[in-house]
Coordinates of C-alpha atoms and ligand atoms in Angstrom, one line a residue:
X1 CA 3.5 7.9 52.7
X2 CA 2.3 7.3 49.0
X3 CA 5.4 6.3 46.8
X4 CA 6.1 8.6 43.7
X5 CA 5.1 7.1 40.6
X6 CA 7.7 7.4 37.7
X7 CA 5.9 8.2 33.9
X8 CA 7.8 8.0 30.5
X9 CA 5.8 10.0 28.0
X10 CA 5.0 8.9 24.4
X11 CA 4.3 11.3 21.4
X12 CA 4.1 10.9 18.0
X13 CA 3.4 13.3 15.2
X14 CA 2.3 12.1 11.2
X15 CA 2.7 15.2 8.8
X16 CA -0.3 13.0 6.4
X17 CA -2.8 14.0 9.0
X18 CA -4.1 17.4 9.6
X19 CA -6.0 17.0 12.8
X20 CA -2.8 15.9 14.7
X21 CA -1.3 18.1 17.7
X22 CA 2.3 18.8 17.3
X23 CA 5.0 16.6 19.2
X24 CA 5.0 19.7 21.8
X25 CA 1.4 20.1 21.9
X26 CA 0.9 16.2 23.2
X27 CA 3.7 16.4 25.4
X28 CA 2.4 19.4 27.5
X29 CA -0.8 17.8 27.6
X30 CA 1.1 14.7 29.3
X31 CA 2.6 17.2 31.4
X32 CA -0.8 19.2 32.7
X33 CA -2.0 14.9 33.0
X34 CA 1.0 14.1 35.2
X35 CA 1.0 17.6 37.1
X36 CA -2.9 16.9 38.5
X37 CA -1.9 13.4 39.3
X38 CA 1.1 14.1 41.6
X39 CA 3.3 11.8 39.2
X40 CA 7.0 12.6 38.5
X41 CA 7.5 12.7 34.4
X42 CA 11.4 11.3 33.5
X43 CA 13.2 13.7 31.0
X44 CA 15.1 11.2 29.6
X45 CA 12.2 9.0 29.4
X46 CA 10.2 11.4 27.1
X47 CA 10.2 9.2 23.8
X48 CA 8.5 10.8 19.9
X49 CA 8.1 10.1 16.5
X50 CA 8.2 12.4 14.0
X51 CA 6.5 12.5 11.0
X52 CA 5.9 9.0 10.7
X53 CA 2.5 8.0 10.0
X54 CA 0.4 5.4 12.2
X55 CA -0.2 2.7 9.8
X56 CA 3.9 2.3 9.8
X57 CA 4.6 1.0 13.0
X58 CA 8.4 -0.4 11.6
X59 CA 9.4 3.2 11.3
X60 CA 9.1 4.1 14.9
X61 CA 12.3 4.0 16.7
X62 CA 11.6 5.9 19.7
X63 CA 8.6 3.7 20.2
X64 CA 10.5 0.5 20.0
X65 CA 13.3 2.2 21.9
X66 CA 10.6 2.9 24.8
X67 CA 9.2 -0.5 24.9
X68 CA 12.3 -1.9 25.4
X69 CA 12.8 0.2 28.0
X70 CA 9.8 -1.0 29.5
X71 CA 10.5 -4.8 29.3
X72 CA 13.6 -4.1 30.8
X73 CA 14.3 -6.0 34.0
X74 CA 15.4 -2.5 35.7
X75 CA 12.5 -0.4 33.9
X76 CA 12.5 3.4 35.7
X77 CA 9.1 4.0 35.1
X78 CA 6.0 2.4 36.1
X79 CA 3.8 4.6 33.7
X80 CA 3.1 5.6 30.8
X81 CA 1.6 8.7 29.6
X82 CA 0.2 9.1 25.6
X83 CA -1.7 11.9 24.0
X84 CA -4.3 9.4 23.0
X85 CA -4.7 5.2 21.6
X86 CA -4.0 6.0 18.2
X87 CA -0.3 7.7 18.8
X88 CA 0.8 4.3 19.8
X89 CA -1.2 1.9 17.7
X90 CA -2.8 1.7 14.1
X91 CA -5.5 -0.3 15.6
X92 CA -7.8 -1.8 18.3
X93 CA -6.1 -5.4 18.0
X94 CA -2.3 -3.7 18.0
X95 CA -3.7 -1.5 21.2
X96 CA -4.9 -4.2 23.0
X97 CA -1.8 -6.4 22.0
X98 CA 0.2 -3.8 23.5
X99 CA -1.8 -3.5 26.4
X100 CA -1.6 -6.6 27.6
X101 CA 2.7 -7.1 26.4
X102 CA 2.6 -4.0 28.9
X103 CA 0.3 -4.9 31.8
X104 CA 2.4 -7.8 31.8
X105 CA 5.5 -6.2 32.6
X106 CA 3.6 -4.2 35.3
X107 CA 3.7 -1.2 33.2
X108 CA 0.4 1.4 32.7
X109 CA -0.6 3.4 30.1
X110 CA -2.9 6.9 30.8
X111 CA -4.4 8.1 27.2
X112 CA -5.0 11.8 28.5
X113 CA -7.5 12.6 25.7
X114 CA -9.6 9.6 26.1
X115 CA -9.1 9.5 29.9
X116 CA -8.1 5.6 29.9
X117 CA -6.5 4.2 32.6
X118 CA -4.3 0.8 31.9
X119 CA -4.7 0.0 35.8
X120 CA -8.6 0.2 35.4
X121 CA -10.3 -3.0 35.3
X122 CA -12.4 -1.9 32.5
X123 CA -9.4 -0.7 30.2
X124 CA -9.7 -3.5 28.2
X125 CA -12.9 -2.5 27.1
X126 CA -12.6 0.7 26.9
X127 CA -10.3 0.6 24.2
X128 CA -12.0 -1.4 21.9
X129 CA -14.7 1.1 22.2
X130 CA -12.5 4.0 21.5
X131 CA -10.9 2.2 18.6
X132 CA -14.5 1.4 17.3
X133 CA -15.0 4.8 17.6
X134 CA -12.1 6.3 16.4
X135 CA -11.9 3.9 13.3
X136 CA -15.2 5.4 12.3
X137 CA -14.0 8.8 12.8
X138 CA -11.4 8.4 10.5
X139 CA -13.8 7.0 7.6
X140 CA -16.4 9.7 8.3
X141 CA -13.1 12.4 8.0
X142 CA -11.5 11.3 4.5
X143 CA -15.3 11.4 3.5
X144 CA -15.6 15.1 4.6
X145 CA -12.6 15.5 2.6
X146 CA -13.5 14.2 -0.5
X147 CA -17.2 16.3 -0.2
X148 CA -14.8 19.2 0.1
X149 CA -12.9 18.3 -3.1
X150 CA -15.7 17.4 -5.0
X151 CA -17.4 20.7 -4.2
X152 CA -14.2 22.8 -5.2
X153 CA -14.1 21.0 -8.5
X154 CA -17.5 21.3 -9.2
X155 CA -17.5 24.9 -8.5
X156 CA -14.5 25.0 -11.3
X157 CA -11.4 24.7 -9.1
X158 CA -8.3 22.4 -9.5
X159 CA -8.5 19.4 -7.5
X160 CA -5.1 19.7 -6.5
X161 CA -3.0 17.0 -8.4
X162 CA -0.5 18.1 -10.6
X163 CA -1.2 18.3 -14.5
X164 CA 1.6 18.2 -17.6
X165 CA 1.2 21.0 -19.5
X166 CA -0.8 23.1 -16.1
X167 CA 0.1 25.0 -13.3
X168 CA -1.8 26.0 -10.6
X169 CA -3.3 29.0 -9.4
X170 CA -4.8 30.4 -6.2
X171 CA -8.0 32.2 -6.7
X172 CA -8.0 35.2 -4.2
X173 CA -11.8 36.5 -3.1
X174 CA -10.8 39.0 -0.2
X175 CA -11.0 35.8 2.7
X176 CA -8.3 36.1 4.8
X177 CA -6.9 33.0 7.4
X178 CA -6.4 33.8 11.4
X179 CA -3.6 35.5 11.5
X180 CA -5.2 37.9 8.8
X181 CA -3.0 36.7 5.7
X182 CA -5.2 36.4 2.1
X183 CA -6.4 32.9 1.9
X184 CA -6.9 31.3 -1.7
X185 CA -10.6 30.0 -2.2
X186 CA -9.5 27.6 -4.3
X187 CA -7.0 27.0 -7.0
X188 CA -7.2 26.7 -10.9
X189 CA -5.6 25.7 -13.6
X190 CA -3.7 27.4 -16.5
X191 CA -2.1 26.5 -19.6
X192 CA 1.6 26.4 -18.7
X193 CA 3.6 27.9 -21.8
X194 CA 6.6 25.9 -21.1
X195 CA 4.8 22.7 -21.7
X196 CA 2.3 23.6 -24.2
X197 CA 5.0 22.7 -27.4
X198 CA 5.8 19.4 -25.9
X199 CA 2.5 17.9 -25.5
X200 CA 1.6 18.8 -29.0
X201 CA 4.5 17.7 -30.4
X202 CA 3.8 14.4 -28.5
X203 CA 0.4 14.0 -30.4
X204 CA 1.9 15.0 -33.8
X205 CA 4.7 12.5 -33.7
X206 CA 2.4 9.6 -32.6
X207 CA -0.7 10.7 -34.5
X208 CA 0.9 12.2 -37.8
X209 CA 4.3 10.5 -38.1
X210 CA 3.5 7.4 -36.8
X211 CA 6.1 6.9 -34.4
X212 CA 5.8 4.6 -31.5
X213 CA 5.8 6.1 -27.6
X214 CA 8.9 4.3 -27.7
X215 CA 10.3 6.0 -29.9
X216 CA 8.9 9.7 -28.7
X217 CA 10.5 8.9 -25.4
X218 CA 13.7 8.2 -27.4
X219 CA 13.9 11.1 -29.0
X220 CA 12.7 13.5 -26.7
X221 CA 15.5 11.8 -24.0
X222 CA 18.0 12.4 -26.2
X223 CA 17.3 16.0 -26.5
X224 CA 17.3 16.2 -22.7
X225 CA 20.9 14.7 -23.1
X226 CA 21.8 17.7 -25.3
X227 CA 20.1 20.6 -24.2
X228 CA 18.3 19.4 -20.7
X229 CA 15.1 20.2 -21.6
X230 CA 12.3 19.1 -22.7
X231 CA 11.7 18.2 -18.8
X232 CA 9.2 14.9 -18.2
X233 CA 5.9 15.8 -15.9
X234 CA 8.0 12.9 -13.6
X235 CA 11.3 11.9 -13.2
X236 CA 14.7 12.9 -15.0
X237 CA 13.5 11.1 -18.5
X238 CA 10.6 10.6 -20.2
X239 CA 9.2 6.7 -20.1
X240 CA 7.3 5.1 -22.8
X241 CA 4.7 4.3 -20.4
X242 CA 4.5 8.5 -19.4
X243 CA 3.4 9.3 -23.0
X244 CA 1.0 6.0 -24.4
X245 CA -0.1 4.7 -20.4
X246 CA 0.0 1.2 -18.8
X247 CA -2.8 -0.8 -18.4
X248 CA -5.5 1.9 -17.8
X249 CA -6.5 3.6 -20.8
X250 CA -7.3 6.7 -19.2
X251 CA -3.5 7.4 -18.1
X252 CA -1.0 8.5 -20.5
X253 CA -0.3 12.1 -21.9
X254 CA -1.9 10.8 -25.6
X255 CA -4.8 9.7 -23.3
X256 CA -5.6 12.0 -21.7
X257 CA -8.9 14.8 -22.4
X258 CA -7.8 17.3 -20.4
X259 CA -5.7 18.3 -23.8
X260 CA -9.0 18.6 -25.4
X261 CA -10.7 21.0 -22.3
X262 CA -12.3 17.5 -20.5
X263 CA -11.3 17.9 -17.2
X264 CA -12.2 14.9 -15.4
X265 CA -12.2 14.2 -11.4
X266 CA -13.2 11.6 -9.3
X267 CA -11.7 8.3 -11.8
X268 CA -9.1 6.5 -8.9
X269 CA -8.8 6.8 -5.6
X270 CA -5.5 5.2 -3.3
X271 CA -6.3 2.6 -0.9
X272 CA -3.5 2.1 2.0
X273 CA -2.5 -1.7 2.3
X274 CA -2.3 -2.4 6.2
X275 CA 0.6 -4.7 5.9
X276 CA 2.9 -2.9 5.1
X277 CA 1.6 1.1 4.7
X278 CA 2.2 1.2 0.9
X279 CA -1.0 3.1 -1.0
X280 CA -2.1 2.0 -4.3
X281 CA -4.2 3.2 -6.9
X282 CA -7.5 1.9 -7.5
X283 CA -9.8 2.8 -10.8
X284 CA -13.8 3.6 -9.7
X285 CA -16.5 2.6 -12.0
X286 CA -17.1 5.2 -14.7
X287 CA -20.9 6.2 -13.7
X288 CA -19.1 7.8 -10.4
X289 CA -16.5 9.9 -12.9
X290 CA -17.1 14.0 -12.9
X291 CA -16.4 15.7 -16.2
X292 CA -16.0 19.7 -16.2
X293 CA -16.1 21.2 -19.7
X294 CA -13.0 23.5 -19.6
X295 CA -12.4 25.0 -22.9
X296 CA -10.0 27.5 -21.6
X297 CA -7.9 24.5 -21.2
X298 CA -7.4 22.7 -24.5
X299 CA -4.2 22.4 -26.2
X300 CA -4.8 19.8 -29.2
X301 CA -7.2 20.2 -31.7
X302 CA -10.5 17.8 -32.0
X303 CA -8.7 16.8 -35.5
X304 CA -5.3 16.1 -34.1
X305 CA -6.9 14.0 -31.4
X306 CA -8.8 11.8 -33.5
X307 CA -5.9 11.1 -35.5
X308 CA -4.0 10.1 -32.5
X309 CA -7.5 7.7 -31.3
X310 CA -7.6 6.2 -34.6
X311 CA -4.2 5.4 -34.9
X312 CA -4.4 3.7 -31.0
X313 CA -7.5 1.6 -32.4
X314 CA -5.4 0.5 -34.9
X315 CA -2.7 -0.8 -33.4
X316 CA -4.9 -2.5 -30.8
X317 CA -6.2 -4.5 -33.2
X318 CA -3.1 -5.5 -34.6
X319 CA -1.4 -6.5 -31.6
X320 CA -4.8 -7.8 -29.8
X321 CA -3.9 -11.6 -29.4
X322 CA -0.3 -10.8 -28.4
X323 CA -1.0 -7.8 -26.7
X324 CA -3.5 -9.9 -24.3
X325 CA -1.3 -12.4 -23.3
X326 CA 1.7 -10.2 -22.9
X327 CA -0.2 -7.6 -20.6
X328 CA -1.0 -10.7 -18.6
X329 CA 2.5 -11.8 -18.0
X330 CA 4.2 -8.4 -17.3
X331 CA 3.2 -8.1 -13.6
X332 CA 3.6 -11.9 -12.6
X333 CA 7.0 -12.8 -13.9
X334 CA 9.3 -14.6 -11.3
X335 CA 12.5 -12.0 -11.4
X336 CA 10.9 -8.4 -12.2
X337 CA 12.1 -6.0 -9.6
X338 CA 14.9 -8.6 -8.2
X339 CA 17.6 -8.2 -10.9
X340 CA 19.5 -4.7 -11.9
X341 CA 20.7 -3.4 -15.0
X342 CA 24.7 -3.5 -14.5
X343 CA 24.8 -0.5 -16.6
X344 CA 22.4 2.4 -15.1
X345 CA 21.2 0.5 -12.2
X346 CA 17.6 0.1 -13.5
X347 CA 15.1 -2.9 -13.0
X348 CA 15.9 -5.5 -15.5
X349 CA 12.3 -6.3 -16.7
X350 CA 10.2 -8.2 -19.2
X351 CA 10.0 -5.9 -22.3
X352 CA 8.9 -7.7 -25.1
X353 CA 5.9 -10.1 -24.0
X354 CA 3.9 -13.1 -25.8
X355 CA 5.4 -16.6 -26.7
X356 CA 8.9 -15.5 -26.9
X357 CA 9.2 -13.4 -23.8
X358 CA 12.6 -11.3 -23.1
X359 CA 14.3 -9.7 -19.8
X360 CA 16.1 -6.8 -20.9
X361 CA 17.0 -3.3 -19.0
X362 CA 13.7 -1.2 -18.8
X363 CA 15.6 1.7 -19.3
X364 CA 16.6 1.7 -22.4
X365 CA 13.4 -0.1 -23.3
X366 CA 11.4 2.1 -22.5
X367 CA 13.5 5.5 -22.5
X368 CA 16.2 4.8 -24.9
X369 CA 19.9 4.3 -25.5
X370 CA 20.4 8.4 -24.3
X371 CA 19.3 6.8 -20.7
X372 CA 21.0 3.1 -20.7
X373 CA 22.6 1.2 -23.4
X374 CA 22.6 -2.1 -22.3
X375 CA 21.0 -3.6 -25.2
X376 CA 20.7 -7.4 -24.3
X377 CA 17.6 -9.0 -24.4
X378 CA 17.6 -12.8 -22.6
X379 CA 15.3 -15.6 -23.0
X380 CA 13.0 -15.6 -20.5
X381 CA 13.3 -19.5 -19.4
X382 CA 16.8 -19.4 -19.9
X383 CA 17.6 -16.4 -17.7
X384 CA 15.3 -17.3 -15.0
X385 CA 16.7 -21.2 -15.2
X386 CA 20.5 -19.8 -14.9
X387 CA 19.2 -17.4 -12.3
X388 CA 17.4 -20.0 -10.1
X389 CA 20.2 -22.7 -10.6
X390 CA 22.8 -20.2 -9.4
X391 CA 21.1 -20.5 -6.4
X392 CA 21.3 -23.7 -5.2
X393 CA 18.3 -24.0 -3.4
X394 CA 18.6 -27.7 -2.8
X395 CA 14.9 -28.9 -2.7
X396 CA 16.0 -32.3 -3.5
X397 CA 17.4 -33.2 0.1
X398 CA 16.2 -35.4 2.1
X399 CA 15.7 -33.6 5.3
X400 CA 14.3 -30.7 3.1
X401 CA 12.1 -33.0 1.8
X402 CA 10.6 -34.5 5.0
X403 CA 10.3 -31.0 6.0
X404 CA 8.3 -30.1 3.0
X405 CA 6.0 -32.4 3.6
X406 CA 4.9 -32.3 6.9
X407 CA 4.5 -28.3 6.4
X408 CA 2.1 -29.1 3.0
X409 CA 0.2 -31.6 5.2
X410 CA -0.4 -29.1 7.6
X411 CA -1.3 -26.2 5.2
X412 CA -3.8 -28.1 3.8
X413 CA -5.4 -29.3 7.0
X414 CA -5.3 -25.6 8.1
X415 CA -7.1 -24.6 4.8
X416 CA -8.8 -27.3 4.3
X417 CA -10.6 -26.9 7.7
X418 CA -12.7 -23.7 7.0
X419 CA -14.8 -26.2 4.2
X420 CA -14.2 -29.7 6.9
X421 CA -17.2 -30.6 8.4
X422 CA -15.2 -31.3 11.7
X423 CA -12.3 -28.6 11.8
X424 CA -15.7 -26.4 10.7
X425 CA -17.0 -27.0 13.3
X426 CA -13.7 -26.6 15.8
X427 CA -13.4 -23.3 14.6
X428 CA -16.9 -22.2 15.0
X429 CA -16.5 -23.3 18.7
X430 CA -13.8 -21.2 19.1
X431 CA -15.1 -18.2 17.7
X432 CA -18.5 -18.9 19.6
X433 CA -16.1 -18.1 22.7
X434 CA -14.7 -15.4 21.0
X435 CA -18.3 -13.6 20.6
X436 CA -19.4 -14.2 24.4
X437 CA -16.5 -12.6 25.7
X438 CA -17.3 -9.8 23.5
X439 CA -20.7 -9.8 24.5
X440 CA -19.6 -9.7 28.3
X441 CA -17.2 -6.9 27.1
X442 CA -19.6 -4.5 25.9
X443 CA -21.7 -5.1 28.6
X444 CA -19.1 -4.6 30.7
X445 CA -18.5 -0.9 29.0
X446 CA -22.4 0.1 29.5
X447 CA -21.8 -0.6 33.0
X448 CA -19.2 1.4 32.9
X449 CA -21.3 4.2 31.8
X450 CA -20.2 3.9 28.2
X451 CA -23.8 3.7 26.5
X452 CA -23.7 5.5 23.2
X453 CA -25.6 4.0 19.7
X454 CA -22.4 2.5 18.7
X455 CA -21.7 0.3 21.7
X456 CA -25.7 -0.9 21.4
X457 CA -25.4 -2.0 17.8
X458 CA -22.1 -3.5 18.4
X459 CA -23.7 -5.2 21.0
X460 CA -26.4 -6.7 18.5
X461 CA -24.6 -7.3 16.4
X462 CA -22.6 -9.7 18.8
X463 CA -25.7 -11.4 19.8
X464 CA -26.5 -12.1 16.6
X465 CA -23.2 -13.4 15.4
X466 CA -23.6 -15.7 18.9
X467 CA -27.4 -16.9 17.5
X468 CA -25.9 -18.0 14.2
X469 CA -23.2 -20.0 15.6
X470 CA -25.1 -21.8 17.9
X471 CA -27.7 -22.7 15.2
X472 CA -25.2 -23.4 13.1
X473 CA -23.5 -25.8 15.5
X474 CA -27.0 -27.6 16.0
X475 CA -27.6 -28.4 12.5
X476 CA -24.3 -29.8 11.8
X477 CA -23.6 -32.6 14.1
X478 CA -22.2 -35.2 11.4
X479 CA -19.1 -35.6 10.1
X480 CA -17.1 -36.7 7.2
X481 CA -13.9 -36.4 6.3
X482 CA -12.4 -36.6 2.8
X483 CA -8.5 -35.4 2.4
X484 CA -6.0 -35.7 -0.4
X485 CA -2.9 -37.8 0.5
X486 CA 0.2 -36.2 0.1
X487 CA 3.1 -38.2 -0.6
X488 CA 7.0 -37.0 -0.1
X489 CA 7.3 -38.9 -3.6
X490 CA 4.6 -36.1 -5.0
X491 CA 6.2 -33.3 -3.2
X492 CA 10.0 -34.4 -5.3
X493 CA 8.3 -34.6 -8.3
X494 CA 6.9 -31.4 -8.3
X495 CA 10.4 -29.9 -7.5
X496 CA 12.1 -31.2 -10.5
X497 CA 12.1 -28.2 -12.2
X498 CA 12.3 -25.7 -9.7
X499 CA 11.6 -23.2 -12.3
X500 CA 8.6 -24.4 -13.6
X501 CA 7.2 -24.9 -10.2
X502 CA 7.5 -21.7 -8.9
X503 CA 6.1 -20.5 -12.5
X504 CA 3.3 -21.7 -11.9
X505 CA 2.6 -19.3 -8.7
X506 CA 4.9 -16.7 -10.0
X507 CA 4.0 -14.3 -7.2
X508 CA 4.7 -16.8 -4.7
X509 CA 7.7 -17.5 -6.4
X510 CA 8.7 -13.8 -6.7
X511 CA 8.1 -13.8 -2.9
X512 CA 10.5 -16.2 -2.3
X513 CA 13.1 -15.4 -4.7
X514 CA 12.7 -11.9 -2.8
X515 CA 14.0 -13.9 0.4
X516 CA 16.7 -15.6 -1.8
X517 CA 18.2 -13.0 -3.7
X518 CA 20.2 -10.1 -2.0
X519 CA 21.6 -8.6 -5.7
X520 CA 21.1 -9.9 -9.2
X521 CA 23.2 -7.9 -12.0
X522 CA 22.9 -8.1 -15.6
X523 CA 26.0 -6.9 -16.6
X524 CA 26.7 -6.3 -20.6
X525 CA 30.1 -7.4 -22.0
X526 CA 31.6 -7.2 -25.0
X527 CA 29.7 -9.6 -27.5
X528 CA 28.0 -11.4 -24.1
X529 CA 27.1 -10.8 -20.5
X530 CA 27.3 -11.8 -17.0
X531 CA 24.3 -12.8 -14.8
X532 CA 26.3 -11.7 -10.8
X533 CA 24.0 -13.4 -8.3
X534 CA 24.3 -12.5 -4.7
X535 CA 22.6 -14.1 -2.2
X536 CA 21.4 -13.7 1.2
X537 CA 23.1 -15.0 4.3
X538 CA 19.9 -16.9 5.7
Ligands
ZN1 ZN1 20.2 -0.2 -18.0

């Protein structure tokens, strides 16, 4: 008699991607899996995520929950059935690394749609091939999306982001979807009469009156006090930053030529960070731009919009050497983002840049007393020394010390040893194992039957890689060795001024104020203020 073997079922469902089954969808599949198998699916062992994408595995409960579960001494289960690799991991390395936590605890996994078996003695390989391929299926797919986008704007339809002064339109040409509903071919813009005032008065006040985005956002804040309206294109109030732009010229309501009947496409596209999930923004070079005439669209006149240009140029060049150096300084300075404003709860930031750089709420920097009042403006040394000193971070111990130092010796040995001769040539060796067993992997898979292009070049690829090491290796059998000494007495004079030190890396620094700091408050008081400093229990 054949014992019953016990499944838990995983599922996850990410609402950022389209070609996902539904949480019920995968289940049922495990189901149909488990049904042909003889095994016995647990109810209360049926664990899902919901609308959490794959590249954030810190978000998923049930998945931590479940693998708990399974490293449990008195684990129910013996399997584990998934929809496919990808619900459980982000990548090849995190599926393997979960593979083998698993198959240590005696657990398997069965990915229906791929038909991988964790038991298998092949597993292993075949899903690093299934990640290959997967990986690639994902690139080729946000490709297919963009054609699709840059075919709809081409043929004159919105791309889809949202536009100040705009709304969007479907376009109806007698298609219809499956369950016989119209279905929009595309979707364009129109001037939306609401907004069409504010923008212009936007250009007239900085282009005819001369008054700064600072003080647009001002005044147009304290009208929203008053009478709600005029509402920003984000937020509750309008920024500075929303009407002139940051850093990239082409953002900014003043720059943009879509007032003008310029519709351009195609100018950033967001990149996802695999740390830690978060997207960001990332220009393209202008030859790959798309540019639509749209005259349908304009709002401002050629004249009004040169004014507002020429007025820019201007004050460029007046501001050029201080504007430089203050641009630079704004995104590396050691306490933006780690104190509040004790009055609206808003970052306390660097607002006024150069040689005589100030903290001060951003708020009412940049949208006015009608958001935050909190007027003070602090040094910057000065702040960040009373801030850092509040601290008491004790880098002047002894034990720290010795600590210190054996960790710097060992960073720079670590780093050190990808340009070493010697460590070089330790690490080549080990990656020279590294590419056999990869070799004897994919061979492994085409013996398995798994002989498609991708597993041959893959395969070439590794025996090149293999080729170059070993020559490599051959034609580097001297050594030398030259490293800088380190002394405890260098380490303790370069902590002196704590401040200045961590200055000079302010991201670093940032970092590890960020570990430091649990709440930093600028609170305004009558005629002073009050720097609160919590910090963490560590
Ligand atoms: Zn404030």
């Amino acid at each position: 008699m054949t014992e019953t073997v016990f499944c838990a079922v995983y599922a996850r469902y990410s609402t950022n991607n389209q070609r996902e089954a539904s949480i019920e969808d995968q289940i049922r599949k495990c189901r149909e899996l488990a049904a042909t198998k003889g095994w016995v699916i647990l109810d209360e062992h049926i664990y899902y995520d919901k609308a959490q994408s794959g590249t954030r595995t810190n978000m998923r409960h049930a998945f931590k929950e479940m693998m708990q579960t399974a490293m449990s001494n008195n684990c129910p289960f013996q399997r584990i059935i998934v929809d496919e690799t990808s619900r459980i991991a982000r990548n090849t390395k995190e599926a393997l690394d979960i593979f083998s936590l698993l198959t240590y605890y005696g657990i398997h996994v069965y990915y229906v749609s791929q038909g991988i078996d964790t038991s298998h003695e092949t597993a292993e390989e075949m899903i690093t091939i299934n990640g290959l391929i997967d990986s690639l299926y994902i690139r080729n797919l946000s490709k297919e999306t963009y054609r699709g986008i840059e075919g709809q704007v081409l043929s004159g339809y919105n791309s889809g982001g949202k536009r100040y002064g705009y709304r969007s339109e479907p376009v109806y040409n007698g298609k219809v979807d499956i369950y016989g509903n119209p279905e929009a071919d595309g979707y364009i813009l129109k001037i939306n009469p609401d907004e069409v005032d504010t923008i212009i008065r936007i250009f007239k006040m900085f282009g005819e009156q001369g008054y700064s985005a600072k003080k647009i956002a001002t005044i147009l804040n304290e009208e929203i006090k008053r009478t709600d309206a005029p509402t920003p294109p984000r937020g509750k109030y309008w920024c500075s930053s929303t009407i002139l732009g940051s850093k990239k010229a082409f953002r900014g309501i003043l720059n943009n030529e879509i007032y003008i009947g310029h519709y351009y496409w195609n100018r950033s596209f967001s990149k996802r960070n695999p740390e830690n999930g978060k997207k960001k923004c990332i220009a393209k070079d202008s030859s790959k731009w798309i540019v639509v005439q749209k005259p349908e669209l304009r709002i401002i006149s050629d004249e009004l919009w040169e004014k507002v240009k020429k007025r820019q140029k201007q004050l460029q060049t007046e501001n050029s050497g201080a504007y430089n150096k203050s641009k630079h300084s704004y995104s590396v300075n050691l306490l933006t983002g780690l104190v509040k404003c004790g009055k609206c709860g808003g970052n306390i930031a660097i607002v006024s840049g150069g040689k005589w750089a100030k903290y001060g709420c951003s708020n009412n920097w940049n949208k006015g007393a009608a958001v935050c009042d909190n007027n003070i403006k602090l040094n910057k040394k000065d702040f960040e020394r009373s801030v850092i000193s509040s601290l008491n971070l004790n880098f002047d111990k002894n034990e720290h010390l010795d600590y210190l130092h054996s960790r710097v010796d060992e960073i720079i040995k670590n780093h050190l040893g990808q340009t070493n001769p010697k460590w070089r040539r330790e690490a080549l060796g080990d990656q020279l194992k590294k590419t056999e067993k990869e070799i004897a992997n994919f061979i492994n898979a085409i013996k398995a039957g798994i002989f498609s292009d991708i597993v041959k070049n893959q395969l070439e690829k590794a025996e090149k890689k293999k080729a170059e090491i070993e020559q490599f290796l051959a034609e580097n059998q001297k050594e030398t060795s030259i490293l800088p000494e380190i002394t405890r007495n260098s380490i303790s004079m370069y902590l002196q001024d704590i401040r200045e030190t961590l200055s000079l890396h302010p991201l670093y620094g940032r970092a590890l104020l960020s570990k430091v700091i649990a709440l930093a408050v600028l609170q305004p008081q009558i005629g002073s203020h009050v720097i609160d400093v919590n910090c963490k229990t560590l």
